[in-house]
XYZ file of C-alpha atoms in Angstrom:
401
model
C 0.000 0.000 0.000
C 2.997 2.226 0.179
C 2.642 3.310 -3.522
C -0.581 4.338 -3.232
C -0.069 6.403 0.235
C 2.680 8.146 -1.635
C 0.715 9.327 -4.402
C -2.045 10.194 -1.976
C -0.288 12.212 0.174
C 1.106 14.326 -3.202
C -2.855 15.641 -3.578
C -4.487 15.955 -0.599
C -3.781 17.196 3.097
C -4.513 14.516 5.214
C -4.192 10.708 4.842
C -6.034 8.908 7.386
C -4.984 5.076 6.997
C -7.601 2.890 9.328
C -7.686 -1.072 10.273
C -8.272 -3.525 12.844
C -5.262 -3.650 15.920
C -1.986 -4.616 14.595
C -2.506 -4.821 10.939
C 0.675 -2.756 10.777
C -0.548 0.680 10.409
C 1.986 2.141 12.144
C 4.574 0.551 11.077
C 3.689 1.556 7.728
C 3.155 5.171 8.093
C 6.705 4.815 10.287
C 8.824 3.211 7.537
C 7.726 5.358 4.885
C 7.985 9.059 6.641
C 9.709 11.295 4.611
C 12.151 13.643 6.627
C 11.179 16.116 8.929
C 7.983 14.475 9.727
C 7.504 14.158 13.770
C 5.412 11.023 14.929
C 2.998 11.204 18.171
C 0.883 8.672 19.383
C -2.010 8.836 21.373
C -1.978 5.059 22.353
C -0.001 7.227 25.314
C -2.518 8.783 27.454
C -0.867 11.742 28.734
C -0.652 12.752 25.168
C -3.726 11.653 23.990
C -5.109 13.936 27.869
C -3.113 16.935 26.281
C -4.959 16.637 22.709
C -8.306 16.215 24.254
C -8.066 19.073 26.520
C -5.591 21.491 24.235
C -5.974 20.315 20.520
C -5.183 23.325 19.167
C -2.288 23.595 21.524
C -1.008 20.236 21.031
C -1.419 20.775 17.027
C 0.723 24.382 17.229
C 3.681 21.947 19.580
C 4.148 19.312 17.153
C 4.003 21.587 13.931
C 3.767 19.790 10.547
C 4.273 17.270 8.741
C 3.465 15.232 11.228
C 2.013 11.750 11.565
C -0.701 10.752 14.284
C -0.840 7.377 15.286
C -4.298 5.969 16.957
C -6.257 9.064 16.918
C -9.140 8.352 17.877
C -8.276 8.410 21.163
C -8.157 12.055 20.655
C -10.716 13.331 17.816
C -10.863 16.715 18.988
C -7.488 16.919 17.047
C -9.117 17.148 14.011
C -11.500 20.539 14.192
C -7.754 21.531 15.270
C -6.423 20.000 12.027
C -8.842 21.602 9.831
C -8.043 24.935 10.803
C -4.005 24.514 10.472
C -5.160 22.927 6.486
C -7.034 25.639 5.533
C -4.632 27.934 6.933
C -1.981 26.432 4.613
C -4.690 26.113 1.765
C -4.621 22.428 1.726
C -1.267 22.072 1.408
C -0.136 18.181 0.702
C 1.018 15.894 2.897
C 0.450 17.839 6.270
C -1.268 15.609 8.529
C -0.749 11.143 8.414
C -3.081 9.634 10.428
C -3.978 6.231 11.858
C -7.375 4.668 13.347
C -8.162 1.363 14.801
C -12.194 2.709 15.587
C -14.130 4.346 13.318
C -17.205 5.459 15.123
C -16.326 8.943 16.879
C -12.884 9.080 14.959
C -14.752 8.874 11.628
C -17.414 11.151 12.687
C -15.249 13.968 13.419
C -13.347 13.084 9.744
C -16.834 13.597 8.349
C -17.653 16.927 9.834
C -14.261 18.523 10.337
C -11.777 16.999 6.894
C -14.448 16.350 4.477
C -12.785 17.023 1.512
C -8.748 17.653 2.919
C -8.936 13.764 4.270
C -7.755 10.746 1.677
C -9.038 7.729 3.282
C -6.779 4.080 3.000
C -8.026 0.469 4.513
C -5.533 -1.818 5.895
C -6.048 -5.513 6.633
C -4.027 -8.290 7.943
C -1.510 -9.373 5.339
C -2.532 -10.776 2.053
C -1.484 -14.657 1.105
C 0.596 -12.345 -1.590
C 2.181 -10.540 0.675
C 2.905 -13.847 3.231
C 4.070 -15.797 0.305
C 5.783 -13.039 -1.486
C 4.247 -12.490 -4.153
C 5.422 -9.839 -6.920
C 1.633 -8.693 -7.377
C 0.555 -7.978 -3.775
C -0.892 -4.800 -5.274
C -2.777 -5.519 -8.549
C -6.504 -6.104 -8.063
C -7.989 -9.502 -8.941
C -8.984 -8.833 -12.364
C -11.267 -11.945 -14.070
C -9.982 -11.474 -17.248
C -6.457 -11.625 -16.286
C -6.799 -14.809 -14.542
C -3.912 -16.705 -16.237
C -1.590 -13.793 -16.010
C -2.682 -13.268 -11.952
C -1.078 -17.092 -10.597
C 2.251 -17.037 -9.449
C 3.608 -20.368 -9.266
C 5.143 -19.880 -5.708
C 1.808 -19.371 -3.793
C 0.346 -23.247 -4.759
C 0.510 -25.686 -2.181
C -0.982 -28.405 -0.889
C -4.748 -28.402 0.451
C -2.955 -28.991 3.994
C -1.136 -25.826 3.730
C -3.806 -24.005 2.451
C -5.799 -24.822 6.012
C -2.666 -23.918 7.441
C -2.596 -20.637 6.054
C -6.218 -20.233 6.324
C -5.472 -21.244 9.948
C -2.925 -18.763 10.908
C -4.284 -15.813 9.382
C -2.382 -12.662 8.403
C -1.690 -10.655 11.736
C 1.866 -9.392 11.142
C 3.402 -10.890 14.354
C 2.389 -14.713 13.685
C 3.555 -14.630 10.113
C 7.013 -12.992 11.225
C 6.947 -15.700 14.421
C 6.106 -18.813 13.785
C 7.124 -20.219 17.064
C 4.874 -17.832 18.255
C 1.679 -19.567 20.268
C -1.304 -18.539 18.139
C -3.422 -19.224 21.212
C -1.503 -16.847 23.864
C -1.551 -14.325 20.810
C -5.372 -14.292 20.289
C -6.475 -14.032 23.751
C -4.395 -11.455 24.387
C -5.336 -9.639 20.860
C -9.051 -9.643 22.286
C -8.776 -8.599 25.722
C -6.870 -5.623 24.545
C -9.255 -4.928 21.590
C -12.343 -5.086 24.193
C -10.324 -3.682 27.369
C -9.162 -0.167 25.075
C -11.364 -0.294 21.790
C -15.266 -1.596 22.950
C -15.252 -0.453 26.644
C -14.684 3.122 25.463
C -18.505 2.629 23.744
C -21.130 3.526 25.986
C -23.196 1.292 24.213
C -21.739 -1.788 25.836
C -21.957 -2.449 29.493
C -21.296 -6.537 29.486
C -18.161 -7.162 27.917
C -18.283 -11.027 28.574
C -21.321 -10.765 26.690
C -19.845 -9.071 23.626
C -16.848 -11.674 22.983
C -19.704 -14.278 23.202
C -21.154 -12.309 20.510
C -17.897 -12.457 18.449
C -17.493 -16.015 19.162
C -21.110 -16.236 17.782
C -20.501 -14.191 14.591
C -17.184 -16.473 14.047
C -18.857 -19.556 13.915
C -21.528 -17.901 11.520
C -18.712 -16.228 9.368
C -20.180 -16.776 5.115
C -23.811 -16.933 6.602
C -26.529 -14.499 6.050
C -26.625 -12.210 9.411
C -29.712 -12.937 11.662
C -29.372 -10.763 14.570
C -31.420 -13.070 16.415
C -29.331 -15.916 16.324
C -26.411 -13.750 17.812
C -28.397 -12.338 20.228
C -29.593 -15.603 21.550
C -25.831 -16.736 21.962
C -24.896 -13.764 23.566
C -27.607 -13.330 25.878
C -28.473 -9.967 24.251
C -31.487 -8.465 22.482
C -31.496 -7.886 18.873
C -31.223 -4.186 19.312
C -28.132 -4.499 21.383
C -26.721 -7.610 18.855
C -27.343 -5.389 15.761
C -25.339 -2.543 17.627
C -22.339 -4.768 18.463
C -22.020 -6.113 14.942
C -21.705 -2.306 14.092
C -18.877 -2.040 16.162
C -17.215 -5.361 15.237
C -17.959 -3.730 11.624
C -16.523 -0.562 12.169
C -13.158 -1.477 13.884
C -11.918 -3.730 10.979
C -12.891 -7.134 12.775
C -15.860 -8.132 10.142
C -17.125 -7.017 7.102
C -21.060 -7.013 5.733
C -21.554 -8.145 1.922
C -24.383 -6.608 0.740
C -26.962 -8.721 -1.658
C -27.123 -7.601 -5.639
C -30.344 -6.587 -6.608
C -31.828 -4.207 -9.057
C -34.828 -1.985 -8.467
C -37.146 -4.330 -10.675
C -36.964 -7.797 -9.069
C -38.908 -8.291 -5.543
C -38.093 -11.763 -5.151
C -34.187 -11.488 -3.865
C -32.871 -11.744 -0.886
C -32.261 -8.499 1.112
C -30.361 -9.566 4.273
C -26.153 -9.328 3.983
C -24.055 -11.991 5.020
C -21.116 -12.077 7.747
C -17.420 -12.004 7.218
C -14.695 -12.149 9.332
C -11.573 -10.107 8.090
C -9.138 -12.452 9.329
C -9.648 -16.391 9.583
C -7.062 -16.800 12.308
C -8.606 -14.427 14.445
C -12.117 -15.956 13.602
C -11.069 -19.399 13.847
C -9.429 -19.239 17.487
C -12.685 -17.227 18.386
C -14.638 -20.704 17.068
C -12.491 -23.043 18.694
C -9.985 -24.496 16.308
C -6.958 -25.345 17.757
C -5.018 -26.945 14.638
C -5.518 -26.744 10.829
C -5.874 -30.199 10.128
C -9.073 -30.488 12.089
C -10.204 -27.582 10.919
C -9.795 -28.999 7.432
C -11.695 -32.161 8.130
C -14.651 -30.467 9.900
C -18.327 -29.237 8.288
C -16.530 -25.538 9.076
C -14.267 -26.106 6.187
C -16.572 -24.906 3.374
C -17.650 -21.332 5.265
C -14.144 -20.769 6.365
C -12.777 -21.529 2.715
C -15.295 -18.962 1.679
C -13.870 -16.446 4.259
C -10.888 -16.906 2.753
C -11.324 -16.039 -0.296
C -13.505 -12.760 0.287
C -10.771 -11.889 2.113
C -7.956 -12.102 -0.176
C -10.176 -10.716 -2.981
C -11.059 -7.509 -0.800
C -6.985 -7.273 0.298
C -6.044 -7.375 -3.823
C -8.043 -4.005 -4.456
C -7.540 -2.637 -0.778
C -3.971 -2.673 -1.568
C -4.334 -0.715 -4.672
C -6.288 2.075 -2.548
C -9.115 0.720 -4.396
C -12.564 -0.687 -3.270
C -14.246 -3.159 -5.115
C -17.963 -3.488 -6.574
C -18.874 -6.860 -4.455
C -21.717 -8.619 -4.053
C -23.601 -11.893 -3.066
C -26.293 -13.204 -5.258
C -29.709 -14.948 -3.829
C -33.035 -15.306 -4.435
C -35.929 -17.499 -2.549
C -36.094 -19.733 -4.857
C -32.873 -21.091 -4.426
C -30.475 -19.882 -6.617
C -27.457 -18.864 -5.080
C -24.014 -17.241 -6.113
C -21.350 -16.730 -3.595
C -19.994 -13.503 -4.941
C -20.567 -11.209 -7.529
C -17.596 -8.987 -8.927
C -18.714 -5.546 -11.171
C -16.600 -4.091 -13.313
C -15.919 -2.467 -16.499
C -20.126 -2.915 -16.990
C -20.029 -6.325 -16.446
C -20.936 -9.211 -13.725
C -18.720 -11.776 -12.737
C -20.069 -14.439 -11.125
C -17.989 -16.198 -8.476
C -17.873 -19.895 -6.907
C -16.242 -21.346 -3.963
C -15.353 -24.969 -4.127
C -13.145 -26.929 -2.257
C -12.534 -29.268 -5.336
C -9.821 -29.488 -7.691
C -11.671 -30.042 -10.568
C -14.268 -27.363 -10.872
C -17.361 -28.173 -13.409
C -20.088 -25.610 -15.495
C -22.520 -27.206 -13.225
C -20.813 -24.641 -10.185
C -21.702 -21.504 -11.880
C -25.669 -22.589 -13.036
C -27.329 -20.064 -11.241
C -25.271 -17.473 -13.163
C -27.956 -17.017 -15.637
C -30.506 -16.094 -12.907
C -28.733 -12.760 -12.200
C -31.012 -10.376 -12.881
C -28.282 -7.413 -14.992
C -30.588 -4.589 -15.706
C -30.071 -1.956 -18.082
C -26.244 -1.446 -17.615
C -24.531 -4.973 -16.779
C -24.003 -7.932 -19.050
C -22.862 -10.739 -17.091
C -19.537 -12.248 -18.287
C -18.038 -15.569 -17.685
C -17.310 -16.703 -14.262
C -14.921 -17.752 -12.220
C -14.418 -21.079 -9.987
C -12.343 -20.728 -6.943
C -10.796 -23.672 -6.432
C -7.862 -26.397 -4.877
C -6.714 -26.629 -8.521
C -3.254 -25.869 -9.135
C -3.219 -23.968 -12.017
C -6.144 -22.118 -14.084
C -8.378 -24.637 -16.019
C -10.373 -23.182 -19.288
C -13.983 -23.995 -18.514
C -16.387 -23.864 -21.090
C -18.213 -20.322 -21.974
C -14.783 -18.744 -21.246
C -15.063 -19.071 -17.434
C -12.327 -20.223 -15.408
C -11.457 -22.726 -12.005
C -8.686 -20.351 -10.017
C -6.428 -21.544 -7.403
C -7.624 -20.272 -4.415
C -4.017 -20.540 -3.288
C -2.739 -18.098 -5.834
C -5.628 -15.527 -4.877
């Protein structure tokens, strides 16, 4: 993402670069600061104290460029922000910024940098990025597909769990000898201790990580708040309001169904996705790959997997794509829909190396409207290299995603 940030930060005032806890914003933003620019964080809370009750203070002391990790522990920085932008008549690069909480933080971006304020999404590393991969920043393009596998990513069904398994937090992909267990339960008691009991809106805290260990065991299924609410002990008001928090700090993500304005009969409820499948699989319980692998989870965490990557290939770019699910009550189902270039791409999961047409037959139930065609599809698959389907569609190794 360090291509795009640079390019950002040579049009617009602010860059505000937000994710989930230790995605590696800051070490980003810290490896890439051009000279002269003074970092502050406001994980410290005498600093963060002295840009509550002072911003305009504390902004006149550090002077710019300057980069501002975590700051919404602080968003009263940013009316102070706006004036010392407009002052300098947007000048670029002024102000980097990082977030790990989006609901007051991205509030006060809305009312106060509307307009000065580039916004960038980071998420747990990439299975490019892990493996190495030379194209960590081109967005999955369908009609690329042969040109988008790189030969050092394919493995083994076992690794893929593996990998699938582990997840992409920066500090268990550089340490492997790391315990992924110790890791996690310490990732979520500081997530809810600092990031969710600053909320008013949640007073039992046990009951919100049974809420997340709820959501991760429904992670690629529509969302019924009900069903979450019963696990947590919760009403639906309150289970709706948590999933907007789990939302809106990085930790899941809400596909919304396709539909056009014309057809009544499709489903309008989005499913759940957790951003990370190691965080979401220690939250269900799976203490090794290979049982993970064998169990009934294996399809909905496969499925994870690959919304994930496929979000990470455009996030990387700066970019965000045009995804979808596709369902209607009679039945037919596609996992995801990709739009692009006015067309629809219709998307499979299997976990089968040998992908048919039969996995993409509700592709001609898509409803496209005036403006869409839909194109060939695409099978995600255990394959190890692309395999020409007929119609022009394509089985793609979900390991070289």
């Amino acid at each position: 993402m360090e291509n795009k940030v640079r390019e950002l930060s040579r049009s617009f005032a602010c860059i505000m670069l937000t994710g989930a806890r230790q995605v590696g914003k800051s070490t980003l933003l810290k490896r890439m600061m051009p000279e002269g620019m003074r970092y502050v964080t406001l994980d410290d809370p005498e600093m963060a104290d002295y840009a509550k009750k002072d911003p305009i203070g504390f902004i006149d002391e550090m002077g710019e460029p300057l980069c501002i990790d975590e700051v919404q522990y602080a968003p009263e920085v940013l009316r102070a922000i706006k004036i010392k932008v407009d002052e300098a008549q947007q000048r670029p690069g002024m102000y980097w910024m990082t977030g790990s909480q989006r609901f007051e933080m991205m509030k006060g971006v809305t009312e106060s940098l509307a307009g000065r304020v580039a916004i960038v999404d980071l998420y747990s590393m990439s299975q490019r990025e892990v493996c190495g991969g030379t194209l960590c920043h081109e967005p999955f393009a369908p009609e690329c597909v042969k040109s988008l596998v790189q030969t050092q990513n394919i493995c083994g069904i076992s690794e893929l769990y593996h990998r699938i398994w582990l997840g992409g937090y920066p500090m268990l992909v550089m340490r492997p000898q790391m315990s992924v267990d110790d890791y996690f339960r310490s990732y979520v008691q500081t997530y809810v201790e600092r990031d969710v009991r600053a909320l008013s809106q949640v007073g039992n805290l046990a009951s919100f990580v049974r809420l997340m260990r709820s959501a991760a065991m429904r992670t690629g299924q529509q969302l019924v708040y009900s069903d979450l609410a019963r696990d947590a002990e919760v009403s639906s008001k309150t289970a709706a309001a948590w999933v907007s928090i789990l939302q809106a700090s990085g930790i899941i993500s809400l596909l919304e169904p396709y539909h056009v304005n014309t057809t009544k009969r499709l489903a309008k409820t989005p499913k759940l996705y957790f951003m990370d499948t190691g965080l979401c699989c220690w939250l269900a319980g799976w203490t090794n790959a290979e049982q993970l692998k064998n169990s009934a989870y294996a399809g909905a965490i496969l499925e994870t997997w690959v919304y994930d990557q496929l979000v990470r290939s455009f996030a990387n770019a700066g970019q965000r794509p045009f995804l979808y699910y596709y369902r209607d009550r009679d039945g037919a189902e596609v996992d995801f829909l990709l739009l692009q270039n006015g067309g629809i791409y219709p998307m499979e999961v299997k976990r089968s190396s040998t992908p048919s047409t039969a996995d993409l037959k509700w592709a001609s139930r898509i409803p496209t409207g005036l403006h869409y065609e839909i194109k060939p599809g695409i099978v995600f698959c255990t394959a190890e290299k692309p395999i020409p389907m007929p119609f022009g569609a394509y089985g793609f190794p979900i390991q070289a995603l």
